[in-house]
CSV table of C-alpha atoms and ligand atoms in Angstrom, one decimal:
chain,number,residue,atom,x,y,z
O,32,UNK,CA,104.1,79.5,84.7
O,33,UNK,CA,100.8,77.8,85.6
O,34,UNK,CA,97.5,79.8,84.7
O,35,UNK,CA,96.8,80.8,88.2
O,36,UNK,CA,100.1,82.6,88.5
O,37,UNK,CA,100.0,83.9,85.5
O,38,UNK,CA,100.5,87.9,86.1
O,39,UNK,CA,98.6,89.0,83.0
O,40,UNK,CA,96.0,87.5,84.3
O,41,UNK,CA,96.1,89.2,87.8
O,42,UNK,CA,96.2,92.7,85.8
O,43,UNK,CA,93.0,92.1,83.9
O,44,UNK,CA,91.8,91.0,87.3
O,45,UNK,CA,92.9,94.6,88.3
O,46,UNK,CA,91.7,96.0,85.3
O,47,UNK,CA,88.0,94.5,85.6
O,48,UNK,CA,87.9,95.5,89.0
O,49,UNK,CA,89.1,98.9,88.6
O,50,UNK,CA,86.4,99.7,85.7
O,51,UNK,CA,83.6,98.2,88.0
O,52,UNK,CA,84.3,100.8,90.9
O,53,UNK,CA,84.9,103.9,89.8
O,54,UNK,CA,82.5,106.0,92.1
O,55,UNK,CA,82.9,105.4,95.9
O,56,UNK,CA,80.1,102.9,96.8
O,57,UNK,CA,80.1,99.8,99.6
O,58,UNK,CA,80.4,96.0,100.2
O,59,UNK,CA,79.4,93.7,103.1
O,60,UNK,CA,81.9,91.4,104.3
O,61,UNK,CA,81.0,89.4,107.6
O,62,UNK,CA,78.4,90.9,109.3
O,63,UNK,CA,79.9,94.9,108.5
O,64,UNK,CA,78.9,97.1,105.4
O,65,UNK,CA,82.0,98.7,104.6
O,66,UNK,CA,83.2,101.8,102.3
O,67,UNK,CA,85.0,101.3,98.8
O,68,UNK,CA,86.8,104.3,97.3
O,69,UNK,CA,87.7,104.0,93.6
O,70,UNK,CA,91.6,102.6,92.8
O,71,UNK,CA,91.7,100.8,96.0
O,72,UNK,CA,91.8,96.8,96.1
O,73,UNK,CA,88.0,95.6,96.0
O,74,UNK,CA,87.7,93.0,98.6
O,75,UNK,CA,84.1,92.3,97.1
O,76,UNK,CA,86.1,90.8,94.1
O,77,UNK,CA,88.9,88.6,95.6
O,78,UNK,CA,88.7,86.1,98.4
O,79,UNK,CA,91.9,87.3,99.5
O,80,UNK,CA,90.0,89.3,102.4
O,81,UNK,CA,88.3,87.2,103.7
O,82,UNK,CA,90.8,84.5,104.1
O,83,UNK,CA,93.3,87.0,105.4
O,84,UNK,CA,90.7,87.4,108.2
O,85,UNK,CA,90.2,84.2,108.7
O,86,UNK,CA,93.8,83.3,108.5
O,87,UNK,CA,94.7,85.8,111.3
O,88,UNK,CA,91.7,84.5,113.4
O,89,UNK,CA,89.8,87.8,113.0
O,90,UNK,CA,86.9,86.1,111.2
O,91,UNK,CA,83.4,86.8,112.8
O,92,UNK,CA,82.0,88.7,115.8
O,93,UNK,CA,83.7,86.8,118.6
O,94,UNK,CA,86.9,87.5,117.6
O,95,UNK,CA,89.8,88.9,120.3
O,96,UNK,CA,93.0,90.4,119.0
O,97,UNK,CA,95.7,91.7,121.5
O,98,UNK,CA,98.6,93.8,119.6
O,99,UNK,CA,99.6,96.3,119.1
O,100,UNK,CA,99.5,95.6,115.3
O,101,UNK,CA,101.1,97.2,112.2
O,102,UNK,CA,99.5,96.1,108.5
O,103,UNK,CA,101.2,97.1,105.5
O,104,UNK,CA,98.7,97.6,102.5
O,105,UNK,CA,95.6,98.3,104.6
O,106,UNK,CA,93.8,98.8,101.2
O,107,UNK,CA,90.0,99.6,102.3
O,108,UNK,CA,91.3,98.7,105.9
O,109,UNK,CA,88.8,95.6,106.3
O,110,UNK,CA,91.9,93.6,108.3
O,111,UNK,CA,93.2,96.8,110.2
O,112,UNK,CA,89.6,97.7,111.4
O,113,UNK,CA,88.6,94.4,112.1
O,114,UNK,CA,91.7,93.7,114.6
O,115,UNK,CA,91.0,97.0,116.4
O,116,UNK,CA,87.3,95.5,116.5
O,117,UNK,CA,88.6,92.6,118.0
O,118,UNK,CA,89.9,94.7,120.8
O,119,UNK,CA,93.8,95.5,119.7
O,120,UNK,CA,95.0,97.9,121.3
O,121,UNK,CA,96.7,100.1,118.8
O,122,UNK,CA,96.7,99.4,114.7
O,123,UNK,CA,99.3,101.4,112.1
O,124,UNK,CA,97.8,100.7,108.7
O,125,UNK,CA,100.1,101.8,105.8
O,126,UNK,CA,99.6,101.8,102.2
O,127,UNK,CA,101.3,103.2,99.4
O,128,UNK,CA,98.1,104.0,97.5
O,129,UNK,CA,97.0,107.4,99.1
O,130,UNK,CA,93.4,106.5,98.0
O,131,UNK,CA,93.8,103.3,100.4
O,132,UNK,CA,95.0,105.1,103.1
O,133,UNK,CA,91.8,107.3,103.2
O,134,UNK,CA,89.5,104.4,102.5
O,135,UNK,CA,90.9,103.1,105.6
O,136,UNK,CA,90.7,105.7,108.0
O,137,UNK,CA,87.0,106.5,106.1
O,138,UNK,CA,86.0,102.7,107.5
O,139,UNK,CA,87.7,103.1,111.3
O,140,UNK,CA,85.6,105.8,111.4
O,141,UNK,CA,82.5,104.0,110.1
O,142,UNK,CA,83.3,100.9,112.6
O,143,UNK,CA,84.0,103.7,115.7
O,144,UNK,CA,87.9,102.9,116.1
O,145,UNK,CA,89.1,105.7,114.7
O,146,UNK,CA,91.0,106.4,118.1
O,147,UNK,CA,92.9,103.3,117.4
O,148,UNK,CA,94.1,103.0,113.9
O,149,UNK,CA,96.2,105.3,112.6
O,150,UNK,CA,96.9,105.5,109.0
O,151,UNK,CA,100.3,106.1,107.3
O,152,UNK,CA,100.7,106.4,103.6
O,153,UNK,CA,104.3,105.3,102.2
O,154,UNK,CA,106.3,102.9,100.1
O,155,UNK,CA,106.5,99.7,103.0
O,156,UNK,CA,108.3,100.7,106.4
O,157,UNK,CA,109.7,104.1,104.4
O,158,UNK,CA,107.3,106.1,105.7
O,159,UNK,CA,107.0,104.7,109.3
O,160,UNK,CA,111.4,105.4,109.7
O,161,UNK,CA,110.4,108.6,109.3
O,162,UNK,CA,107.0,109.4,111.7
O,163,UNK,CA,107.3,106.7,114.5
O,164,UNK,CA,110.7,105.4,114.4
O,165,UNK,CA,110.6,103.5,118.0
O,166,UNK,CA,107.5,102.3,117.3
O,167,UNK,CA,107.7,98.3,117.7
O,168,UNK,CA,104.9,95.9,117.0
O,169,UNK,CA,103.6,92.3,118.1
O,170,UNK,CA,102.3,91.5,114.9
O,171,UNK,CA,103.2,93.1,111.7
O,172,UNK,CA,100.8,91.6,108.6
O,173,UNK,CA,101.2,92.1,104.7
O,174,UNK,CA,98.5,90.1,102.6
O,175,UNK,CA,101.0,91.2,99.6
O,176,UNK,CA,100.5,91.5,96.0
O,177,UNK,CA,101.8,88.0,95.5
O,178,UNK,CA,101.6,87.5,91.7
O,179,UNK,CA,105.3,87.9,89.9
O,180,UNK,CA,105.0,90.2,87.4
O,181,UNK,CA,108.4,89.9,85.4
O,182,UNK,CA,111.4,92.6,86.9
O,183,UNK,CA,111.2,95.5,85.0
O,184,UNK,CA,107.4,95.4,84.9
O,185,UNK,CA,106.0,98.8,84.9
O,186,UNK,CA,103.0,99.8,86.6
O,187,UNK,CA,100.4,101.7,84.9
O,188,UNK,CA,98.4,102.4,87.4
O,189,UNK,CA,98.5,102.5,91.3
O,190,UNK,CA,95.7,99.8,91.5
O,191,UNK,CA,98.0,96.9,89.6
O,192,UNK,CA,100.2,97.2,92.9
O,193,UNK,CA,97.5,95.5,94.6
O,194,UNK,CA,98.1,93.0,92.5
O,195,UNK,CA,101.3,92.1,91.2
O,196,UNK,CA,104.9,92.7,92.1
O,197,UNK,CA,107.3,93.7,89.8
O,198,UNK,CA,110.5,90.9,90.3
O,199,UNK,CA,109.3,90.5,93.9
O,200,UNK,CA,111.4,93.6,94.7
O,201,UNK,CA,108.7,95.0,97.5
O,202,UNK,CA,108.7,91.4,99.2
O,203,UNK,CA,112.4,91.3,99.2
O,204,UNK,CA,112.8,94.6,101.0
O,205,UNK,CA,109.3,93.3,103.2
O,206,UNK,CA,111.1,90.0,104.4
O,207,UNK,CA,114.3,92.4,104.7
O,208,UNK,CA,113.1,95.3,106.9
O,209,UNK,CA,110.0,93.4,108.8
O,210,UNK,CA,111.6,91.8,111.3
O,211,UNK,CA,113.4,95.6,112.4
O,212,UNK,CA,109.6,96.7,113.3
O,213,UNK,CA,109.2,93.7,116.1
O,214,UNK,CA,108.8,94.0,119.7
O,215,UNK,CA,110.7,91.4,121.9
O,216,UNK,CA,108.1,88.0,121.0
O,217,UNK,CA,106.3,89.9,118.0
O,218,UNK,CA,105.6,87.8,115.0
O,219,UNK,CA,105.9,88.9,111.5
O,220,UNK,CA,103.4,87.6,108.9
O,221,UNK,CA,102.9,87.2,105.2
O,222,UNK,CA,99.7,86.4,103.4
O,223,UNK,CA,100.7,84.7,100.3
O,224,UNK,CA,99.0,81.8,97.9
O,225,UNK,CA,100.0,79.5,94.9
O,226,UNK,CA,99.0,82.6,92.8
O,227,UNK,CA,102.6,83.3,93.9
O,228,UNK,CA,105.6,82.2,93.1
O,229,UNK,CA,106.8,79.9,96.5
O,230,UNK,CA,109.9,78.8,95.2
O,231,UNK,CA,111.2,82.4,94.0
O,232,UNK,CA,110.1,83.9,97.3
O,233,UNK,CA,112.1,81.3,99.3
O,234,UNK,CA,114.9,82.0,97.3
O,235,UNK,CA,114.7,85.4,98.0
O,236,UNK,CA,114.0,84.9,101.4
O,237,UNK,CA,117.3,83.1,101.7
O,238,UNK,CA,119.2,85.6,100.1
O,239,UNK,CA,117.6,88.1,102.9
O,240,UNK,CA,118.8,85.9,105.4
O,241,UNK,CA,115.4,84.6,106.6
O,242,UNK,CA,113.1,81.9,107.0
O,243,UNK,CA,109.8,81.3,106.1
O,244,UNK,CA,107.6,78.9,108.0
O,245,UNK,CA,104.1,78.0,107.4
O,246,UNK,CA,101.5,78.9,110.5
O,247,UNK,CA,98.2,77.6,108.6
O,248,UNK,CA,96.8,77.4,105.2
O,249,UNK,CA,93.0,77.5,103.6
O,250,UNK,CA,92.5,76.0,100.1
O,251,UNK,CA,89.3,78.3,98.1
O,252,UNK,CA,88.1,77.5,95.3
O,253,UNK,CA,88.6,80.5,92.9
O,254,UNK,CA,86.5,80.1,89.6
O,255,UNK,CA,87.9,76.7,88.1
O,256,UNK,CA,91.1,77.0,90.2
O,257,UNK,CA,91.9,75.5,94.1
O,258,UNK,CA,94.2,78.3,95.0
O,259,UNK,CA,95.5,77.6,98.3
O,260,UNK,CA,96.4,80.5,100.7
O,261,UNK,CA,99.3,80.4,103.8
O,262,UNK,CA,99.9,82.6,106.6
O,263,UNK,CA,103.9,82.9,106.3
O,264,UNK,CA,106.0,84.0,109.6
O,265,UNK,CA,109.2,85.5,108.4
O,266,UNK,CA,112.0,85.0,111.1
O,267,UNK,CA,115.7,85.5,110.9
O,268,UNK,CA,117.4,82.9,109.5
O,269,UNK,CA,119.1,80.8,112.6
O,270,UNK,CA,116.9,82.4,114.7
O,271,UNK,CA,113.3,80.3,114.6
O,272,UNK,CA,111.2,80.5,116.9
O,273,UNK,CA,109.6,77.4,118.1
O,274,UNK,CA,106.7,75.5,117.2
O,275,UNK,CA,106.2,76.6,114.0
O,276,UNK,CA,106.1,73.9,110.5
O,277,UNK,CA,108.4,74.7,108.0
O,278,UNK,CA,106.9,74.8,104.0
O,279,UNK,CA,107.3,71.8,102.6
O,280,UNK,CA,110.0,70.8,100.5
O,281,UNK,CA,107.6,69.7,97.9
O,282,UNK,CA,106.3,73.5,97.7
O,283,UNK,CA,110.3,74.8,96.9
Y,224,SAM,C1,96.2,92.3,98.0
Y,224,SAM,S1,96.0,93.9,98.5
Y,224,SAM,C2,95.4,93.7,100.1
Y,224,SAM,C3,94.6,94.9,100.6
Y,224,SAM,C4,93.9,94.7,102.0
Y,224,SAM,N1,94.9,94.4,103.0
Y,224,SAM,C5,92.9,93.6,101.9
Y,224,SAM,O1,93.2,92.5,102.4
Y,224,SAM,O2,91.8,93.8,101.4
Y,224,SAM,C6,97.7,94.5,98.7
Y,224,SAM,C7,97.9,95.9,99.2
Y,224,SAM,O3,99.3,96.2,99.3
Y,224,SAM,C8,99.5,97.5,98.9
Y,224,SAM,N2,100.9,97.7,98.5
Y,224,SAM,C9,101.5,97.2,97.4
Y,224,SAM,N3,102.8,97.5,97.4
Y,224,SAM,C10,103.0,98.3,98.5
Y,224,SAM,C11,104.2,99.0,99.0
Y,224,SAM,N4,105.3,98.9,98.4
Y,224,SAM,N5,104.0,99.6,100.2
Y,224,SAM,C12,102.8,99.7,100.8
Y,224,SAM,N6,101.7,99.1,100.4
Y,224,SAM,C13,101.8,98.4,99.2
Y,224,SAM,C14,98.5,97.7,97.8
Y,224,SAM,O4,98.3,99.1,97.5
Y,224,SAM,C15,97.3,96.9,98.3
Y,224,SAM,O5,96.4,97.8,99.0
């Protein structure tokens, strides 16, 4: 396991975080202050954010988003807010931290889109079978807790799920279920990085019966590390859309 994908090292990432924000408090990212409630991911200590954003094309003021769009683990809701910002139309942000869920709907109202984000707290889609069962989105976006922790791993607290994922259990049932939550032409996304484990994830993708393709990648330099990130779509195996380039074999 190389350094960077080293799980322990994503939990004393967590852990430093978690100690550093313990009172609610606030962070700027792009042009917007935003609120920061205690256990919830801290965008202010990651680049994760911000290359999510830019990944999706939500970066800066003049950016336009259509919808609607569903994000699973909205954490302080920087991604769901900003899409609604961008004028989409309708935004279900779920999280199974309940903290997250509140930080979210705490910064839609701050930003004045409350009206269009709706917050749901569950495990993934669980939740959402069970409050809007016909909803269908065009996009549905998870920038995931891509770090393998080892199966078996047990959480200590709810902020490590930010982080890591135990045997890659929650991105097996993502790549499973996500597709079921598309409208006719929708895309379904994963925000993942060589933090994570590519080759595993394919693997499991396979064993899902879907394919991963690659839509666009940004390298950042994290501390010593180039970490490169990748905006995944997840598509039914047999079933690819067009134009999209497959990941590489030398990344498998
Ligand atoms: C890397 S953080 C991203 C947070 C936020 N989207 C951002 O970019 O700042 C991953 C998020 O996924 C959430 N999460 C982890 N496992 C989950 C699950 N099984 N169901 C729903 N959300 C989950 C975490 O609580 C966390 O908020």
């Amino acid at each position: 396991m190389s350094e960077i994908a080293d799980y322990r090292r994503s939990l004393a990432r967590s852990l430093a975080s978690a100690q550093r924000h313990t009172v609610p408090s606030t962070f700027t990212l792009g042009s917007r202050t935003w609120d920061l409630l205690p256990q919830v991911f801290a965008p202010s200590e990651s680049p994760s954010t911000r290359t999510a954003l830019e990944l999706l094309g939500l970066a800066g003021d003049g950016a336009r988003a259509g919808g609607p769009l569903l994000e699973m683990g909205c954490g302080t809701g920087v991604i769901a807010v900003s899409a609604a910002l961008a004028g989409c139309e309708r935004v279900v942000a779920v999280d199974i931290n309940p903290a997250a869920v509140r930080n979210t709907a705490m910064n839609a109202r701050r930003h004045g889109v409350a009206d269009r984000v709706r917050t749901v707290q569950g495990d993934l889609f669980s939740s959402l079978a069970a409050v809007m069962p016909d909803e269908r989105f065009a996009q549905v976006f998870w920038s995931s807790n891509y770090v393998l922790a080892p199966e078996g791993f047990e959480y200590r607290d709810i902020h490590q799920r930010a982080y890591v994922d135990s045997g890659y259990a929650a991105h097996r049932r993502y790549l499973a279920e996500v597709t079921h939550w598309l409208a006719p032409g929708g895309s379904a996304l994963l925000h993942f990085s060589t933090r994570g484990d590519l080759a595993t994830l394919l693997n499991v993708a396979g064993e899902c019966g879907r394919a991963l393709s690659s839509l666009g990648s940004v390298t950042v330099q994290e501390g010593e590390h180039e970490v490169e990130h990748m905006l995944l779509e997840v598509t039914v195996a047999g079933n690819r859309p067009a134009p999209a380039r497959a990941v590489p074999e030398e990344r498998r």
